[in-house]
Short mmCIF file of C-alpha atoms and ligand atoms in Angstrom, two decimals:
data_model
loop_
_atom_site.label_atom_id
_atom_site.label_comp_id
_atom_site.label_asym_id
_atom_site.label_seq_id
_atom_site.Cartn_x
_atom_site.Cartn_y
_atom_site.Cartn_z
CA UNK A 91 14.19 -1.98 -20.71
CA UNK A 92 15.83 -3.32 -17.60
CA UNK A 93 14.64 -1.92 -14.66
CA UNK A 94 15.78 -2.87 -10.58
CA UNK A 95 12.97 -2.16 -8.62
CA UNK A 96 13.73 -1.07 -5.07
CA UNK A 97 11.08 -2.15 -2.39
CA UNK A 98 10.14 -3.22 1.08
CA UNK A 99 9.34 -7.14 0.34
CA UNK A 100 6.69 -7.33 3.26
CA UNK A 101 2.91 -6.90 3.87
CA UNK A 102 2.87 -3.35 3.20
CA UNK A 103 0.97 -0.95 0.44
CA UNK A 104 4.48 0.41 -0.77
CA UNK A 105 5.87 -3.46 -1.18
CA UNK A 106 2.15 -4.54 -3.00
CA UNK A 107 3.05 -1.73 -5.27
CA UNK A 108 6.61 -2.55 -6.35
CA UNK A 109 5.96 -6.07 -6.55
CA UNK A 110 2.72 -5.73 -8.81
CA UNK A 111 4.21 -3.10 -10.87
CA UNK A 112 6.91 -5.34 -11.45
CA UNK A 113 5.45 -8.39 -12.41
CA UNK A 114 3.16 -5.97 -14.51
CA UNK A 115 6.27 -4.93 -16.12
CA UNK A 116 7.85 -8.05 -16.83
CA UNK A 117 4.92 -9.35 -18.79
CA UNK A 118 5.34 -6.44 -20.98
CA UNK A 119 8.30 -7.52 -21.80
CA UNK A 120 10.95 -5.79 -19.77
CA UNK A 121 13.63 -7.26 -17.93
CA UNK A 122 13.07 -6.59 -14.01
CA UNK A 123 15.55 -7.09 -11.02
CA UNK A 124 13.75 -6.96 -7.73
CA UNK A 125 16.69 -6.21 -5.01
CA UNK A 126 15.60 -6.19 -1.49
CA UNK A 127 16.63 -8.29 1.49
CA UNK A 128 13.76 -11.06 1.39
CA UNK A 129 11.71 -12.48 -1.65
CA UNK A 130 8.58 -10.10 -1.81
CA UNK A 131 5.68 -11.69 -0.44
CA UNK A 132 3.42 -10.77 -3.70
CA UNK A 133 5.99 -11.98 -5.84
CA UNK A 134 4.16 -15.21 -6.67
CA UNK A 135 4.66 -15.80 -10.18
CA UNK A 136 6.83 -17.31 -12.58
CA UNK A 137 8.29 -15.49 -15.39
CA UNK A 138 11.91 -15.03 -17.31
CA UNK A 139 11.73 -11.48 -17.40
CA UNK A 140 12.07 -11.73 -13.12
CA UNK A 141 15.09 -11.78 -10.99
CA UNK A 142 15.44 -11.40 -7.72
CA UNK A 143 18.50 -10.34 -5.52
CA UNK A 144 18.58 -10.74 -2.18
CA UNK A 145 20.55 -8.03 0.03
CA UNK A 146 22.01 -9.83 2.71
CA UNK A 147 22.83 -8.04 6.49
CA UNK A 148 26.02 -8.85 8.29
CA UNK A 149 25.50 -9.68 11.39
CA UNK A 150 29.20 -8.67 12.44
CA UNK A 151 28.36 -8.45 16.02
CA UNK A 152 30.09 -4.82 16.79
CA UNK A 153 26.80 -3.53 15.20
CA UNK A 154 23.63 -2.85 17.29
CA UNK A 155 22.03 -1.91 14.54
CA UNK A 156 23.10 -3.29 11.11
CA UNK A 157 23.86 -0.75 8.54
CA UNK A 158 21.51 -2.33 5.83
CA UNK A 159 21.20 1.24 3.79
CA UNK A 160 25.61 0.47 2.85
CA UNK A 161 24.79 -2.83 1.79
CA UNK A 162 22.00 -1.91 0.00
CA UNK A 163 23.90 0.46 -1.99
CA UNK A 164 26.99 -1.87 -2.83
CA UNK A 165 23.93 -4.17 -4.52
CA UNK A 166 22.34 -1.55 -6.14
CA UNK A 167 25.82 -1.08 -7.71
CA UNK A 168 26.99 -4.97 -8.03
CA UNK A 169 23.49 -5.26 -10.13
CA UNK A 170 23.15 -2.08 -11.83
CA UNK A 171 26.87 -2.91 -13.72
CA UNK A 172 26.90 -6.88 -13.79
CA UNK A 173 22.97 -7.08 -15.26
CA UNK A 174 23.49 -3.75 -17.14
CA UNK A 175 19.83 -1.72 -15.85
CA UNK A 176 18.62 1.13 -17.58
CA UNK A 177 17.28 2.52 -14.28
CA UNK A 178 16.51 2.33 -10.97
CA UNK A 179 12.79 2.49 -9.36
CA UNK A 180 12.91 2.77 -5.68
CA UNK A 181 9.93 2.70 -3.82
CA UNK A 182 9.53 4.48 -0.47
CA UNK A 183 12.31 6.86 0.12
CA UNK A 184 13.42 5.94 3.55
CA UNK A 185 16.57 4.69 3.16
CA UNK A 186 15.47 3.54 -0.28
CA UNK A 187 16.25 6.61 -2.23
CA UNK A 188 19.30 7.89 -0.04
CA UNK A 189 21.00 4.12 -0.87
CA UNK A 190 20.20 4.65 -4.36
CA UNK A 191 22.19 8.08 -4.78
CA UNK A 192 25.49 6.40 -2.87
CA UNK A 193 24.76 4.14 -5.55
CA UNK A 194 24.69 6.58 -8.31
CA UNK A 195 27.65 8.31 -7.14
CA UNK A 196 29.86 5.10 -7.02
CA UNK A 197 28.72 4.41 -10.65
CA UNK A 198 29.12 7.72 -11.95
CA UNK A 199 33.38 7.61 -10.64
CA UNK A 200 32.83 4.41 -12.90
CA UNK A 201 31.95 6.08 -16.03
CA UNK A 202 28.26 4.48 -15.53
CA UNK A 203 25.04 6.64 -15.30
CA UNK A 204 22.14 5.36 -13.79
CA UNK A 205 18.96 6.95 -13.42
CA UNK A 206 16.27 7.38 -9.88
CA UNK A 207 13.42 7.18 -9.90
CA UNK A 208 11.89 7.82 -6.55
CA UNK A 209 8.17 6.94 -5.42
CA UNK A 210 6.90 8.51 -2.51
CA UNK A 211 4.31 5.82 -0.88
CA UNK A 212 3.09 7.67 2.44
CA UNK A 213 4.93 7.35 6.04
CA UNK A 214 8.17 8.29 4.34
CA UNK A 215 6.87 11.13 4.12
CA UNK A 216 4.15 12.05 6.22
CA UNK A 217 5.34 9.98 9.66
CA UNK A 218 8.99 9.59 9.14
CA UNK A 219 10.44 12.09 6.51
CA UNK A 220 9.65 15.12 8.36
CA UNK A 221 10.96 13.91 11.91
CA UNK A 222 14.18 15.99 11.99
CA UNK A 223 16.40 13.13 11.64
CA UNK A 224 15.88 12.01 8.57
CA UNK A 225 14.30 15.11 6.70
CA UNK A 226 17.84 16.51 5.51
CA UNK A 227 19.07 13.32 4.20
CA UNK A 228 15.11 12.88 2.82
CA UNK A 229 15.16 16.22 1.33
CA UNK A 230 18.62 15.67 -0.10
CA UNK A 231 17.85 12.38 -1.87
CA UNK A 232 14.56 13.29 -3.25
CA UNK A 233 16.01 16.30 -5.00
CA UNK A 234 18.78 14.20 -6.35
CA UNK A 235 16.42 11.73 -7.93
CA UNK A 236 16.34 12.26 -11.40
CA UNK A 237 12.59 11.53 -11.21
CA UNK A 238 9.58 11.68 -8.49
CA UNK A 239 6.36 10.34 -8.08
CA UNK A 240 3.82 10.57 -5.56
CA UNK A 241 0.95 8.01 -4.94
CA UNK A 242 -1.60 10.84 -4.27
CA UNK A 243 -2.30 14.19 -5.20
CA UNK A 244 -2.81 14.64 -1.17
CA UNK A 245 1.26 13.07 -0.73
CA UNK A 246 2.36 15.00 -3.31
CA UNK A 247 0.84 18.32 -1.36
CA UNK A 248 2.35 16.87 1.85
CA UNK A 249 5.74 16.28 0.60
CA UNK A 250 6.07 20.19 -1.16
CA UNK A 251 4.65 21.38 2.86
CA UNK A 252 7.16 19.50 4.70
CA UNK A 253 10.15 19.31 2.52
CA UNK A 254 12.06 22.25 -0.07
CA UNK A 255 11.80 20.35 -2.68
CA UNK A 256 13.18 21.61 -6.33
CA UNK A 257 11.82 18.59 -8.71
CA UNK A 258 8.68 18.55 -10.09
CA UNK A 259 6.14 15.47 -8.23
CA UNK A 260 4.35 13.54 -11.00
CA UNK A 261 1.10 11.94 -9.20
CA UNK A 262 1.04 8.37 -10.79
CA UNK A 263 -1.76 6.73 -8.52
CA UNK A 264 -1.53 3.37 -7.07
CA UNK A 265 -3.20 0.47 -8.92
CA UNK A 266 -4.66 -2.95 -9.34
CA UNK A 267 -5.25 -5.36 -11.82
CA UNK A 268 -9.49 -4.87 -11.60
CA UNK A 269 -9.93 -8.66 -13.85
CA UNK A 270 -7.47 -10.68 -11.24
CA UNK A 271 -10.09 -9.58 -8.46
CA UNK A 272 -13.06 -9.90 -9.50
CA UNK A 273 -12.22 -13.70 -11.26
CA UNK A 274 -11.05 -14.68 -7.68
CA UNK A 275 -14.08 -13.48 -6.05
CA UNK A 276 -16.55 -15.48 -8.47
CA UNK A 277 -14.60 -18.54 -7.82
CA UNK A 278 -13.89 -18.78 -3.71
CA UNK A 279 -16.27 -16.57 -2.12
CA UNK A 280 -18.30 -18.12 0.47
CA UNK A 281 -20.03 -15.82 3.03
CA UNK A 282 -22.01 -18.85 4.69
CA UNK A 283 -18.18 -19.72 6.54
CA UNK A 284 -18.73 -16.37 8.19
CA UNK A 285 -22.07 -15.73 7.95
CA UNK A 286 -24.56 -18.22 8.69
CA UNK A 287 -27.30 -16.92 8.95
CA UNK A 288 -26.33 -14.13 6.75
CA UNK A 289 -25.24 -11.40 9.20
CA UNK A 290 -23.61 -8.63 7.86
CA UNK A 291 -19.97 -8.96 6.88
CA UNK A 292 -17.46 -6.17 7.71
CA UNK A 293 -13.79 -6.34 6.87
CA UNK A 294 -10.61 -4.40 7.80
CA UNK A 295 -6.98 -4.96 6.45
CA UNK A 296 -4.05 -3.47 7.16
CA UNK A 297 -0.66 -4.12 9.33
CA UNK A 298 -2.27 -3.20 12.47
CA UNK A 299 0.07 -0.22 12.85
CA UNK A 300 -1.26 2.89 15.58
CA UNK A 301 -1.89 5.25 12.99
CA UNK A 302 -4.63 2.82 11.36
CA UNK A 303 -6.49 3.34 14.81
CA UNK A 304 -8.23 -0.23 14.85
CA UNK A 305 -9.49 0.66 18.17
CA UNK A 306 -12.17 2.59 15.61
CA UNK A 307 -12.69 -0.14 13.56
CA UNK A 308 -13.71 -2.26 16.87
CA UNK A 309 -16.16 0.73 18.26
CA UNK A 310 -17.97 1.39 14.71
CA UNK A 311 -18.38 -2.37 14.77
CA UNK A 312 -19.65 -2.36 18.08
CA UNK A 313 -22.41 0.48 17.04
CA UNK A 314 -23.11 -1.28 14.22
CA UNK A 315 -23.64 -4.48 15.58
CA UNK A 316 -26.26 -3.19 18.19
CA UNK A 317 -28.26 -2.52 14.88
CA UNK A 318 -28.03 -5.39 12.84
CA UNK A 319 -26.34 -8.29 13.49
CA UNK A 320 -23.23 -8.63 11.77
CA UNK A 321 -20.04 -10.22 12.22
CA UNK A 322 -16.15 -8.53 11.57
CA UNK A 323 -13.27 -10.11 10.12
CA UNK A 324 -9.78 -8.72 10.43
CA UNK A 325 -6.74 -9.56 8.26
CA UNK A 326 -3.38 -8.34 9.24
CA UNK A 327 -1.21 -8.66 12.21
CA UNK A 328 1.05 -5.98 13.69
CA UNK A 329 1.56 -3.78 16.64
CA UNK A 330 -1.87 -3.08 18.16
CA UNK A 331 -2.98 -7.09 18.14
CA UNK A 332 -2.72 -7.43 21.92
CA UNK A 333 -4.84 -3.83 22.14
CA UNK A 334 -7.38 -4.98 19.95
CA UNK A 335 -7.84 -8.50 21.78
CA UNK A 336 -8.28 -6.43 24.87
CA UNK A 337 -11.05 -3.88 23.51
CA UNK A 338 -13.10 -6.84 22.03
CA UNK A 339 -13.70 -8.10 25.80
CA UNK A 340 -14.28 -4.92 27.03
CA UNK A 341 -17.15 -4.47 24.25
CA UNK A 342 -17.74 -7.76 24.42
CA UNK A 343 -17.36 -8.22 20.59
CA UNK A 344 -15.22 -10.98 20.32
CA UNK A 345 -17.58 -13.74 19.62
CA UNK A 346 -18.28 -11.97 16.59
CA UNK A 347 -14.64 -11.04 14.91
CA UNK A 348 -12.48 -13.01 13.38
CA UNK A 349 -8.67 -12.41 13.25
CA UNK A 350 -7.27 -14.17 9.82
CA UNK A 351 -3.58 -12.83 10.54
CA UNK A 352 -1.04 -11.96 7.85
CA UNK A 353 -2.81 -13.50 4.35
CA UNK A 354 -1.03 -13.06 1.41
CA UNK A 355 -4.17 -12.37 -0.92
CA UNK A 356 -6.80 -10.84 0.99
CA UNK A 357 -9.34 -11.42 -2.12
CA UNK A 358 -11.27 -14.43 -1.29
CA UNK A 359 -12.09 -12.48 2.35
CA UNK A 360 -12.96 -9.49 0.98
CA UNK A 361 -15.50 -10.95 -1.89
CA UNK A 362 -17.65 -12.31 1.10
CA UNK A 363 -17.52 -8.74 2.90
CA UNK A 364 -20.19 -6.15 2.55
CA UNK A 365 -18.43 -2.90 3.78
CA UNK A 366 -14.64 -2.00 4.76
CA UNK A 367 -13.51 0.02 7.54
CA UNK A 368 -10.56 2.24 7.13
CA UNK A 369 -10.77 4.95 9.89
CA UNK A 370 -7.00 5.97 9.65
CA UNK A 371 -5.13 8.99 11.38
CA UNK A 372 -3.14 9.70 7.94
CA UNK A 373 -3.50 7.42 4.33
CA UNK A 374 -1.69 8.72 1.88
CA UNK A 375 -3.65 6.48 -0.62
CA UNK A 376 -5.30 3.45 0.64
CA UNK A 377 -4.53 0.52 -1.12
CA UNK A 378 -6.20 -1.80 0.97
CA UNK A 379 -9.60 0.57 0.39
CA UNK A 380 -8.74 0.16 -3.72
CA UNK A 381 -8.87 -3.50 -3.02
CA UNK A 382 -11.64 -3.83 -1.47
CA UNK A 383 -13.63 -2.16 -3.88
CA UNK A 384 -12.32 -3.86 -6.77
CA UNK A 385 -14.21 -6.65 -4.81
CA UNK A 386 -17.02 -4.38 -4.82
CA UNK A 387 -16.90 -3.55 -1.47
CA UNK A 388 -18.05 0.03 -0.30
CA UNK A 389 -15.82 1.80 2.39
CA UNK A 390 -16.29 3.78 5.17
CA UNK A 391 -13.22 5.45 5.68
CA UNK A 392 -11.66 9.07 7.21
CA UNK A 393 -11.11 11.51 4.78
CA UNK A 394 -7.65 12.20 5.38
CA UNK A 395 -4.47 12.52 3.21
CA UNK A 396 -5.37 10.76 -0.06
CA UNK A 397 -8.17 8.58 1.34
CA UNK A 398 -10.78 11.62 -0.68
CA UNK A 399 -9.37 10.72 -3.73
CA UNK A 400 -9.82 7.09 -3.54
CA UNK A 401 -13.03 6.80 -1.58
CA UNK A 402 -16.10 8.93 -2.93
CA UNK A 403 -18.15 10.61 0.09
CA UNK A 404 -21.79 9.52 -0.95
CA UNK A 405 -20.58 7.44 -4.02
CA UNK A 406 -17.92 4.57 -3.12
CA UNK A 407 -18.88 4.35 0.69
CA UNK A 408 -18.10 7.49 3.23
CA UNK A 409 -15.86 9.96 4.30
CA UNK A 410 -15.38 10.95 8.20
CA UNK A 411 -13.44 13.39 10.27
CA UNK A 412 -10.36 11.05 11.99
CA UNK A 413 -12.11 9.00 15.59
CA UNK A 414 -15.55 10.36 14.75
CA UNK A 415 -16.62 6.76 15.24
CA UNK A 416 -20.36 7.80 15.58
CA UNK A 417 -20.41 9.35 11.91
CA UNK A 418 -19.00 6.00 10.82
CA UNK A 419 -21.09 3.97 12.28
CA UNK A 420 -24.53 6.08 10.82
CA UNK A 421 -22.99 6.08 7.69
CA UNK A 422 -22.33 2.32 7.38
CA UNK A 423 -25.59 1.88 8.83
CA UNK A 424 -26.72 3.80 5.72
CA UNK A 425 -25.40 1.25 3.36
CA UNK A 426 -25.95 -1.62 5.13
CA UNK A 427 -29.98 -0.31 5.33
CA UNK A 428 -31.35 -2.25 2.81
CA UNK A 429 -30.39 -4.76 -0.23
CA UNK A 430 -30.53 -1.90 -3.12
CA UNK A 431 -28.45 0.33 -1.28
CA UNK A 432 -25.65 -1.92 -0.89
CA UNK A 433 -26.01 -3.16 -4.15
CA UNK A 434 -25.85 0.57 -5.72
CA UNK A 435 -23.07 1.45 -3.20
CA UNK A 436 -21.09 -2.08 -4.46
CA UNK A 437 -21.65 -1.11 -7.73
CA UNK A 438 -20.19 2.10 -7.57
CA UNK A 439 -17.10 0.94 -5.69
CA UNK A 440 -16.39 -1.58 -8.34
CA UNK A 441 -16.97 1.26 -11.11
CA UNK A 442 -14.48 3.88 -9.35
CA UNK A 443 -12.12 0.63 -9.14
CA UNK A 444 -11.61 0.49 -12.14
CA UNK A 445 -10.56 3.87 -12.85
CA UNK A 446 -7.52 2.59 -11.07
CA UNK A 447 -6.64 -0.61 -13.51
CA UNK A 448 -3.53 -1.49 -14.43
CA UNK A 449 -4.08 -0.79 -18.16
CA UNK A 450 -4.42 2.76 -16.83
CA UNK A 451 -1.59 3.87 -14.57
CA UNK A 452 0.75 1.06 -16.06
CA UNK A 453 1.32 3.65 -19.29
CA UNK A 454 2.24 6.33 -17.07
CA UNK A 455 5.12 4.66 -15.46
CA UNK A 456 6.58 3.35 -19.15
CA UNK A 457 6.04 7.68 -19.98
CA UNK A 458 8.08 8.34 -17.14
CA UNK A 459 10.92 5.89 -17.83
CA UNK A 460 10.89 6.62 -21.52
CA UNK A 461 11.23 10.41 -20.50
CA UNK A 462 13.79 9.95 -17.82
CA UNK A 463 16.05 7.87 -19.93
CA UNK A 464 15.56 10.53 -22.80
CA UNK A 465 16.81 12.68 -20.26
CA UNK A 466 19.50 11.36 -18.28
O1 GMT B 143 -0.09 1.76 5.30
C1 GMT B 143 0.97 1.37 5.71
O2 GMT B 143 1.28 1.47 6.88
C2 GMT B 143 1.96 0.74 4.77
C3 GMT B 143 2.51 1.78 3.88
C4 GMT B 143 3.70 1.29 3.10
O3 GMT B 143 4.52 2.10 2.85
O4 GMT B 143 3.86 0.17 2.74
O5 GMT B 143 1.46 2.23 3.04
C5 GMT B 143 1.62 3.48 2.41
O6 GMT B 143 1.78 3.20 1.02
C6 GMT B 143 0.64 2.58 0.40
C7 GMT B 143 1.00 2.27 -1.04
O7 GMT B 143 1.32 3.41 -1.76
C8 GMT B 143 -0.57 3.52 0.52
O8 GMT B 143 -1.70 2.92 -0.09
C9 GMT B 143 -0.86 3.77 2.01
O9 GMT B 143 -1.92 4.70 2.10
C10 GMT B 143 0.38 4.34 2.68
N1 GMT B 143 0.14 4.39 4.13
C11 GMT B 143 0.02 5.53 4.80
O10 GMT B 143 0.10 6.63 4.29
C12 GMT B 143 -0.26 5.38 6.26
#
């Protein structure tokens, strides 16, 4: 099949996704055009079945704001015809899935059918989708895909609340390749760099966005801390940096977290990190929780949107109500109590982890393309 993925290229879940579904794809066999305005930061591997088009902005200076949903569209048409695609996967539907039925409409006066598919990844739905100025245009394009998919049962819930939506949602969870994890973690882990004398190790990751409410990954750490001695490391960079730097003096934590910044593959931080934080406002899935516990690291998370689903209460780690930092904090003192209990809790992680491997979600995508195609 050839198939144009559709994807934010950056740091974000939604990008991960595309990229590793794509590469995924492409080893398979299938012919996959990644079209987006920058190379995708996962995209780190060679193959013949890849190709890559970049969507380039004008910067025509009459425009504040550069229309980047048109030109997406007249490349989603320029590739669909010139490489001949079978279909077209767009991930995230803000303006992802909108650009994709201008697309289909330009094609179709062409004699050319194309078929969307749309996958809902989170914000697009639960942040930005239902603000009143997108959710018509939202609305609009999802129903015009030809077919959906939600990352969670929880987004798929969300998305039939906020929007009228006349398509059936197929929940095709998010996934990673359980083998590529844990074979990096054997080979560069080394806790001793942050640990020396083998303090607890606690680990967030995410794009330091408000609703991932950091501020709660600093205070559980702080309550934590006053219990065992333990040190943080945080990988990401975004909005709330400068708000984070500031709470660490005022708890006078900062001696003990570390601030990687933006890291491409997280893996050889997470294999030397004994629990991960996650206290989100809203998580449609948590990717960066799947992660981490393919490196068979337990999670103490909220248990909003989709987070449930992914993290176990009692099992995987822990589930909280959102900023009930002092429920977090017991309950990663509970895992961090003793040796066997982390082990049990790591090994359980790792065991729900793979419940999420590529060899089983991959399959469901190939279903829904084989079925869409059949259809279209
Ligand atoms: O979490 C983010 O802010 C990034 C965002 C994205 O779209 O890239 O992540 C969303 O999609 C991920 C991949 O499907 C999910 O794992 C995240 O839970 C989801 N984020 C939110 O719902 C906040």
């Amino acid at each position: 099949m050839k198939i144009g993925i559709v994807c934010y290229p950056t740091f974000g879940g939604s990008g991960v996704v595309a990229t590793e579904l794509g590469k995924a794809l492409a080893l398979k066999g299938h012919q996959v055009h990644f079209i987006t305005y920058s190379q995708p930061v996962r995209l780190d591997f060679i193959s013949g079945n890849i190709f890559y088009h970049e969507v380039s902005v004008s910067d025509y200076p009459l425009f504040d704001y550069q229309p980047y949903e048109l030109v997406l569209s007249s490349k989603l048409v320029d590739v669909v015809k010139y490489e001949k695609l079978d279909l077209l996967h767009v991930h995230y539907a803000i303006p992802h899935a909108s650009a994709a039925y201008m697309a289909k409409q330009i094609l179709a006066k062409e004699g050319i059918n194309i078929p969307v598919i749309t996958t809902l990844h989170g914000t697009d739905i639960t942040l930005l989708g239902k603000d009143p100025s997108f959710e018509p245009v939202i609305t609009f394009a999802i129903n015009q895909s030809d077919a959906v998919t939600a990352v969670s049962d929880s987004l798929k819930q969300d998305t039939l609340k906020y929007f009228k939506i006349e398509k059936p949602i197929h929940v095709i969870p998010n996934f990673i390749c359980v083998d590529d994890y844990i074979q990096q973690s054997k080979s560069e882990c080394d806790k001793k760099q942050f640990a020396p004398y083998g303090e607890r190790i606690l680990i967030h990751v995410s794009n330091f966005r408000k609703v991932k409410r950091i501020d709660d990954v600093l205070r559980v750490f702080e309550k934590v801390r006053k219990k065992y001695s333990s040190k943080l490391i945080l990988v990401g960079d975004g909005p709330e940096r400068a708000n984070i730097e500031k709470l660490c003096r005022e708890l006078d934590t900062c001696n003990d977290i570390r601030s990687m910044g933006k890291i491409t593959d997280p893996t050889p931080l997470l294999c030397v990190a004994d629990l991960f934080l996650l206290p989100s406002e809203t998580e449609s899935f948590g990717l960066a929780a799947l992660e981490a516990m393919a490196c068979k690291v337990p999670v103490i998370s909220t248990n909003t949107g989709g987070l449930p689903e992914v993290n176990i209460n009692g099992i995987t780690g822990y589930t909280s109500n959102v900023g009930d930092v002092d429920d977090m904090a017991n309950n990663a003192l509970k895992i961090l109590n003793d040796d066997a209990t982390l082990y049990k809790f790591k090994e359980q992680a790792y065991e729900q982890a793979k419940k999420y491997d590529l060899g089983e979600v991959l399959p469901l995508y190939e279903k829904l393309y084989a079925e869409t195609l059949k259809q279209a």
